[in-house]
Every structure is written in C-alpha cells, then in structure tokens.
Amino acid sequence: MLTTNLAYTENTAAIYDVIDNLESEEYADEITLAGATQQVADLKAANEDFDKTYSSRTAEHYARINSATEISSTHTGMEAAYADVADILNAIYIQSLVLTPEEEALAEVMAIANEINAPITQFAQILARRGMWVK
C-alpha cells in the first residue's frame, strides 16, 4: 500500500514492490494492453532518481553530523587552550600590577589581552544582534 504517511525509505521500497509486480510476467500482458508500459518505466526511473538523491543527501547529512562532532571536539580543545592562556595572562597581570609592579610587562600583558578580547567582543556583538548571545 502506498501512502504519504510512510517514511521515504518505506514508500520508496513500496513503489519498488509495485514496479516489480507490474513488470512481472503475471501482469506484463495487462500493462501492455492498457498501454501503460511507458508509465511504469517512468515511475521506475522517477523512483530510482528519488532513491539516488535521497541516498546522496543521507550521506551528506551523515558527513555534516560527523563534521559537527569533530568541530565540537576541536572546540573543547580550543576552550581548554584559551583557559590556559587566560590563566597565564592573569598571573602575569597580577604579578606586574601587584607583586612586583613593572609597567612594561603590564603594558605587554594588556596589549595581548586586548588582541585576544577584541575579536571575542566583536563576535559577541554579532551574536547579540542575531539574538544568539547567551551570557
């Protein structure tokens, strides 16, 4: 039974079954008599095209999911590295400001912090404009 309530793969399989039956010896004479040989061939070609397109999209979707997993893994590593850099900069900042005040070191740390924070701030503003920024 063909219905739009079936999943794509189930519906495609059902259409293949119908085509197999219509092309079988049992129904060949009736299909020819009805003049439906071309329609059956067209149905078969359309079903095969759909199946091929659906399968390629499934492969693309799978690749995107795997890519997202890799990106997530990379992102986790990046966050850890960023936290390490931030800890180091904060330690140097505290040392340069409080423990052994050194204006030159403090200026260097501030310059590095500004280079890191500027693109982060810009990206945060872009996300905020899009309504995607969560604090």
XYZ file of C-alpha atoms in Angstrom:
135
model
C 0.000 0.000 0.000
C 1.373 3.412 -0.963
C 0.729 6.290 1.331
C 2.262 9.616 2.154
C 2.310 8.576 5.820
C 5.224 6.205 5.246
C 8.818 7.256 5.719
C 10.677 7.983 2.483
C 12.574 4.701 2.544
C 9.426 2.669 3.217
C 7.489 4.472 0.492
C 10.333 4.014 -1.996
C 10.514 0.315 -1.162
C 6.743 0.013 -1.608
C 6.980 1.664 -5.025
C 9.783 -0.739 -5.994
C 7.490 -3.621 -4.994
C 4.648 -2.261 -7.143
C 7.008 -1.801 -10.092
C 8.378 -5.337 -9.665
C 4.802 -6.672 -9.729
C 3.823 -4.558 -12.740
C 6.925 -5.686 -14.651
C 6.446 -9.353 -13.753
C 5.203 -11.904 -16.282
C 1.966 -12.095 -14.340
C 0.961 -8.528 -15.268
C 3.046 -7.876 -18.421
C 0.152 -8.531 -20.826
C -2.266 -6.338 -18.866
C 0.250 -3.464 -18.698
C 0.836 -3.708 -22.455
C -2.900 -3.952 -23.151
C -3.546 -0.884 -21.005
C -0.775 0.998 -22.835
C 0.944 1.682 -19.524
C 4.408 0.316 -20.324
C 5.913 3.806 -20.595
C 4.205 4.977 -17.385
C 5.646 2.021 -15.468
C 9.092 2.780 -16.914
C 8.690 6.453 -15.980
C 7.597 5.521 -12.458
C 10.608 3.238 -12.115
C 13.007 5.948 -13.374
C 11.482 8.583 -11.073
C 11.669 6.239 -8.075
C 15.303 5.386 -8.854
C 16.157 9.097 -9.218
C 14.468 9.871 -5.918
C 16.217 6.972 -4.200
C 19.597 8.084 -5.558
C 19.003 11.706 -4.465
C 17.743 10.649 -1.042
C 20.732 8.352 -0.538
C 23.215 11.073 -1.510
C 21.540 13.533 0.855
C 21.677 10.938 3.609
C 25.428 10.601 3.039
C 25.808 14.400 3.079
C 23.792 14.621 6.303
C 25.955 11.923 7.885
C 29.093 13.819 6.848
C 27.721 17.027 8.401
C 26.954 15.240 11.664
C 30.448 13.771 11.788
C 31.918 17.158 10.934
C 29.902 18.744 13.749
C 31.254 16.122 16.160
C 34.815 16.883 15.047
C 34.191 20.612 15.373
C 32.748 20.090 18.850
C 35.821 18.089 19.853
C 38.119 20.756 18.425
C 36.090 23.453 20.165
C 36.540 21.695 23.521
C 40.312 21.606 22.996
C 40.300 25.247 21.963
C 38.386 26.251 25.097
C 40.936 24.445 27.262
C 43.839 26.157 25.476
C 42.103 29.540 25.803
C 41.591 28.958 29.530
C 45.306 28.166 29.900
C 46.313 31.357 28.050
C 43.850 33.412 30.113
C 45.268 31.934 33.342
C 48.827 32.761 32.265
C 47.898 36.303 31.263
C 46.036 36.828 34.531
C 49.024 35.562 36.519
C 51.416 37.884 34.671
C 48.936 40.742 35.091
C 48.706 40.178 38.841
C 52.482 39.882 39.151
C 53.073 43.016 37.044
C 50.456 45.061 38.849
C 50.609 43.845 42.433
C 53.525 41.587 43.350
C 56.400 43.256 41.519
C 54.974 46.277 39.759
C 56.502 46.538 36.302
C 54.887 48.938 33.862
C 56.498 47.487 30.735
C 55.333 43.924 31.496
C 51.891 45.216 32.453
C 51.628 47.109 29.140
C 52.610 43.959 27.220
C 50.045 41.844 29.034
C 47.344 44.448 28.418
C 48.230 44.585 24.694
C 47.998 40.784 24.390
C 44.724 40.717 26.347
C 43.292 43.428 24.084
C 44.305 41.476 20.959
C 42.511 38.421 22.303
C 39.455 40.239 23.651
C 38.814 42.463 20.606
C 37.649 39.690 18.216
C 35.774 37.967 21.045
C 33.894 41.193 21.798
C 33.149 41.742 18.114
C 31.823 38.201 17.716
C 29.719 38.571 20.888
C 28.167 41.734 19.434
C 27.327 39.915 16.199
C 25.675 37.101 18.150
C 23.806 39.603 20.331
C 22.409 41.348 17.230
C 21.226 37.991 15.941
C 19.655 37.184 19.308
C 22.032 34.275 19.795
C 24.211 35.570 22.619
C 23.659 33.885 25.949
C 25.574 35.133 28.959
